XYZ file of N, CA and C in Angstrom:
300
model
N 5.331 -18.970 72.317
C 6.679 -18.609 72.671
C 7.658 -19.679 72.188
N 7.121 -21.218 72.394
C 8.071 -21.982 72.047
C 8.050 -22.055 70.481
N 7.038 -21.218 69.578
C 7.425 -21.781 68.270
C 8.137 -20.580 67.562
N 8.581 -19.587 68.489
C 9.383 -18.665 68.089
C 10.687 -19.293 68.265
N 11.010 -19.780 69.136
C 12.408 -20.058 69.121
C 12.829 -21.717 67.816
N 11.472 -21.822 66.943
C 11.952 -23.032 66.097
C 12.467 -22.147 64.969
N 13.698 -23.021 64.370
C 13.668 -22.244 63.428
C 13.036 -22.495 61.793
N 13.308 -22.053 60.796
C 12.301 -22.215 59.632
C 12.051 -23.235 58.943
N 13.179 -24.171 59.132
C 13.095 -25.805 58.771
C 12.675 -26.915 59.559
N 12.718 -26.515 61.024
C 11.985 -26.909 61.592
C 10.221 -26.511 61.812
N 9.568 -25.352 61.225
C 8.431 -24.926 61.173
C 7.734 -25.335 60.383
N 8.934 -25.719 58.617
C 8.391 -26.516 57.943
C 8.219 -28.153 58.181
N 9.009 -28.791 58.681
C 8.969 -29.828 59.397
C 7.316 -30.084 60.286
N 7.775 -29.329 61.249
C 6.442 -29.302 61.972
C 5.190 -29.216 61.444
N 4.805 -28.042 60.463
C 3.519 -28.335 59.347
C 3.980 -29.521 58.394
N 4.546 -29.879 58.027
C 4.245 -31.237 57.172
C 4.355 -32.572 58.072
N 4.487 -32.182 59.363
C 4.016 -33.435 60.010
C 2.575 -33.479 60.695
N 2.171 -32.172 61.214
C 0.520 -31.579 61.641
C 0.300 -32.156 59.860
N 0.086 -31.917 59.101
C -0.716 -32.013 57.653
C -0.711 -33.414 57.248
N 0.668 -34.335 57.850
C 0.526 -35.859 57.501
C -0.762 -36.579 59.163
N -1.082 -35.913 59.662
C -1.355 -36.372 60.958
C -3.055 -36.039 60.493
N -3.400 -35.480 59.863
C -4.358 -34.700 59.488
C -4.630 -35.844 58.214
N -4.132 -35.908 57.384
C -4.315 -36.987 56.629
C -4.930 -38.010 57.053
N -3.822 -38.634 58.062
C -4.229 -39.641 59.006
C -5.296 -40.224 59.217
N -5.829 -39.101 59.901
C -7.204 -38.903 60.776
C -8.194 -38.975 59.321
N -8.187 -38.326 58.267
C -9.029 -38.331 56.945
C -8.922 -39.848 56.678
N -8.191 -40.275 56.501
C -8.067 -42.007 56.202
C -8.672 -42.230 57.108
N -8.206 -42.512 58.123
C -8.758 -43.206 59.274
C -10.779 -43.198 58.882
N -10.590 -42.012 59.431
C -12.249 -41.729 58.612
C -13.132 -42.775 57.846
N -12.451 -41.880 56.507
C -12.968 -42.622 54.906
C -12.675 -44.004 55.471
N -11.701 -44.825 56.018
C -11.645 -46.400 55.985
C -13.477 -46.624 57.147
N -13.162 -46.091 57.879
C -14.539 -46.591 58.679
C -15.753 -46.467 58.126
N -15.996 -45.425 57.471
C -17.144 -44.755 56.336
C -17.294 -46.391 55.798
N -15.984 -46.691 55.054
C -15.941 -47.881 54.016
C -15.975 -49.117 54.499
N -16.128 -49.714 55.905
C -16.314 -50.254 56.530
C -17.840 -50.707 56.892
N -18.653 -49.153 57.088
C -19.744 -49.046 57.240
C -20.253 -49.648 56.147
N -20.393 -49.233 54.809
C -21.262 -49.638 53.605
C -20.657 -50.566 52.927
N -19.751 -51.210 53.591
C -18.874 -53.219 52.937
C -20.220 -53.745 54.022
N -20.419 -53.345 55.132
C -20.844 -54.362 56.173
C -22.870 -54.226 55.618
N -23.002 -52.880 54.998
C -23.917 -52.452 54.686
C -24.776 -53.468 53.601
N -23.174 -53.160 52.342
C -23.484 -54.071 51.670
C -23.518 -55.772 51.485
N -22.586 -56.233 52.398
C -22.742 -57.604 52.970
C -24.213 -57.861 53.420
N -25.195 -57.141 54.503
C -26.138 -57.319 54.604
C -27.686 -57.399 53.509
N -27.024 -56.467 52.849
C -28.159 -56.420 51.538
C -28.105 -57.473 50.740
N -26.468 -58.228 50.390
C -26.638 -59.330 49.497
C -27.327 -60.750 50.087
N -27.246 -60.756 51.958
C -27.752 -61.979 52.178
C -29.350 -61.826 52.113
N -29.527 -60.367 52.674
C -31.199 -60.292 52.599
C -32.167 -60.972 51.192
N -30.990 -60.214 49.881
C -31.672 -60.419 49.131
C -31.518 -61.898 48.932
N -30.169 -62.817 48.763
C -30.383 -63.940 49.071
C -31.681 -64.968 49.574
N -31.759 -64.484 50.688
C -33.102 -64.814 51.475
C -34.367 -64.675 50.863
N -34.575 -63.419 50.301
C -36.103 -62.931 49.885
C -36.817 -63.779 48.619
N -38.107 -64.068 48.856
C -38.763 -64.771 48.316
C -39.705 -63.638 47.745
N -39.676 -64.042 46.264
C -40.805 -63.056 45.978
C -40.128 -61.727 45.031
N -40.779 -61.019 45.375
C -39.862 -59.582 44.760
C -39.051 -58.715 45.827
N -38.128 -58.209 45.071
C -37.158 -57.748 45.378
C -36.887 -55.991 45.490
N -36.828 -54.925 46.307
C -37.178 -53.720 46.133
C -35.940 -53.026 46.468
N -35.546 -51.555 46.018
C -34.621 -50.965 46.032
C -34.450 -49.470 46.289
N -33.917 -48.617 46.511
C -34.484 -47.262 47.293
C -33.623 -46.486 45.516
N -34.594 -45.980 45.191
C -33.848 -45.088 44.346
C -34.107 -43.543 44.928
N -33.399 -43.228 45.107
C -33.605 -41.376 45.568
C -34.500 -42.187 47.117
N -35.406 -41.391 47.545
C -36.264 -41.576 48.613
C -37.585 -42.960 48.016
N -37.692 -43.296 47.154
C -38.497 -43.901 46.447
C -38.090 -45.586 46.380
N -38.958 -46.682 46.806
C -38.582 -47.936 46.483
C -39.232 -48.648 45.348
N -38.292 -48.884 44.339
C -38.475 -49.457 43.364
C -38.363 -50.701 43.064
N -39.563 -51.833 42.468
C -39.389 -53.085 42.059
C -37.752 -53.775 41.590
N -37.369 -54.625 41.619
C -35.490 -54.583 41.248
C -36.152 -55.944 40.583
N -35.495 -56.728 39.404
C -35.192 -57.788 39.314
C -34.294 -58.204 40.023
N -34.376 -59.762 40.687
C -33.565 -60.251 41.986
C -32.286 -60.189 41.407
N -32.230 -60.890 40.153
C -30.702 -61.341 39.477
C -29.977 -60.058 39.291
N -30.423 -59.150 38.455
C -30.081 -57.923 38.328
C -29.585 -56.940 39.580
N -30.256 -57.141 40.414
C -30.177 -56.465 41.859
C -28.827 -56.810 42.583
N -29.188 -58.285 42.362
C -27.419 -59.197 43.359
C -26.264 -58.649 42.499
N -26.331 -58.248 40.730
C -25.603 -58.112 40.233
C -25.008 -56.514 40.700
N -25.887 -55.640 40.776
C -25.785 -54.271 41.231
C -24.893 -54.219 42.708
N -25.409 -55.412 43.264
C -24.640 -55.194 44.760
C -23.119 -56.185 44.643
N -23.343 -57.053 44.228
C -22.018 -57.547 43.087
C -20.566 -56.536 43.338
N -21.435 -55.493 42.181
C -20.484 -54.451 41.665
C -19.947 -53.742 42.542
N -21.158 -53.354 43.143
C -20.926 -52.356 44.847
C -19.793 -52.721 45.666
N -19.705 -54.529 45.777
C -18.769 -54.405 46.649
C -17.634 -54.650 45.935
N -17.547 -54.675 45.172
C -16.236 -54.909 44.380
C -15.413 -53.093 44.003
N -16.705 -52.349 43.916
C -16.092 -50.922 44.236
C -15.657 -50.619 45.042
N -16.269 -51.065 46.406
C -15.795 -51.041 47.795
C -14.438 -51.522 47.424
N -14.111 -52.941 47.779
C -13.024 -53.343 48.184
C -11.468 -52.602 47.276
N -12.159 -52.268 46.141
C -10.891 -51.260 45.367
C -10.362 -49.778 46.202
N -12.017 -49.513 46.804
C -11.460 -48.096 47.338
C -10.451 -48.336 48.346
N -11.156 -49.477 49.116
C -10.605 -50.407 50.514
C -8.542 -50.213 50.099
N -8.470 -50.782 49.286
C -7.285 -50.946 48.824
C -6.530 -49.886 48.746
N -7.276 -48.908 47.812
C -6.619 -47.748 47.514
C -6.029 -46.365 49.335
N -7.448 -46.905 49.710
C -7.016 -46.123 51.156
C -5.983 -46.816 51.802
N -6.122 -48.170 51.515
C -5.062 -48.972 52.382
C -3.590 -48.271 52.001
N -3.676 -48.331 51.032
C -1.996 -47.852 50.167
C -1.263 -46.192 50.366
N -2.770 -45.487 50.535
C -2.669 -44.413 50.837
C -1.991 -44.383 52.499
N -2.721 -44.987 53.393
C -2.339 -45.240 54.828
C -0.719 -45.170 55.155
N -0.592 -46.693 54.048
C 0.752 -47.002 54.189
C 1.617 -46.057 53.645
N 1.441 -45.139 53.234
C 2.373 -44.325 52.095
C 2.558 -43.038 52.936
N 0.926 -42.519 53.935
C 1.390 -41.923 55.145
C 2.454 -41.958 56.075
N 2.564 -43.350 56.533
C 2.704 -43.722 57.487
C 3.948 -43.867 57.935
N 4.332 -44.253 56.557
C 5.983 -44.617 56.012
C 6.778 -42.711 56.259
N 5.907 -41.790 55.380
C 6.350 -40.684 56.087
C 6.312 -40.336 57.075
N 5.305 -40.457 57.945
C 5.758 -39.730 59.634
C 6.697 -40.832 59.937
């Protein structure tokens, strides 16, 4: 009843603020997701750090021999992908946020 009496600029109003709020919540998300596998990958680089010996890696369901150097380099990269996405959501956030 009450969204009969809005009128059409306000209806549009109202969905593009439900749709920025909705965003929101998708960031919000994806940042924790990315949170999860920074902290993920923080743990894998000290393990391997640590490990004496050989070094193993999950390809598909399967663990495969890794060269150590090669391996740190792989997780290297990982988080350096991370922290770009990190960024990119960050900017996204702010670019929300600034609209509502």
């Amino acid at each position: 009843m009450a969204e009969q009496q809005l009128t059409e600029g306000q209806k549009k109003d109202l969905g593009d603020y439900q749709s920025l709020q909705q965003q929101m919540q998708m960031l919000m998300m994806q940042k924790q997701q990315l949170a999860v596998a920074q902290a993920e990958n923080k743990a894998a680089v000290e393990a391997v750090e640590k490990a004496e010996g050989k070094v193993y890696r999950f390809a598909g369901s399967v663990l495969v021999e890794k060269d150590k150097t090669a391996l740190k380099e792989e997780l290297a990269n990982e988080a350096e992908t991370l922290e770009l996405r990190a960024k990119v959501i960050d900017k996204q956030e702010k670019q929300a946020r600034e609209r509502l």
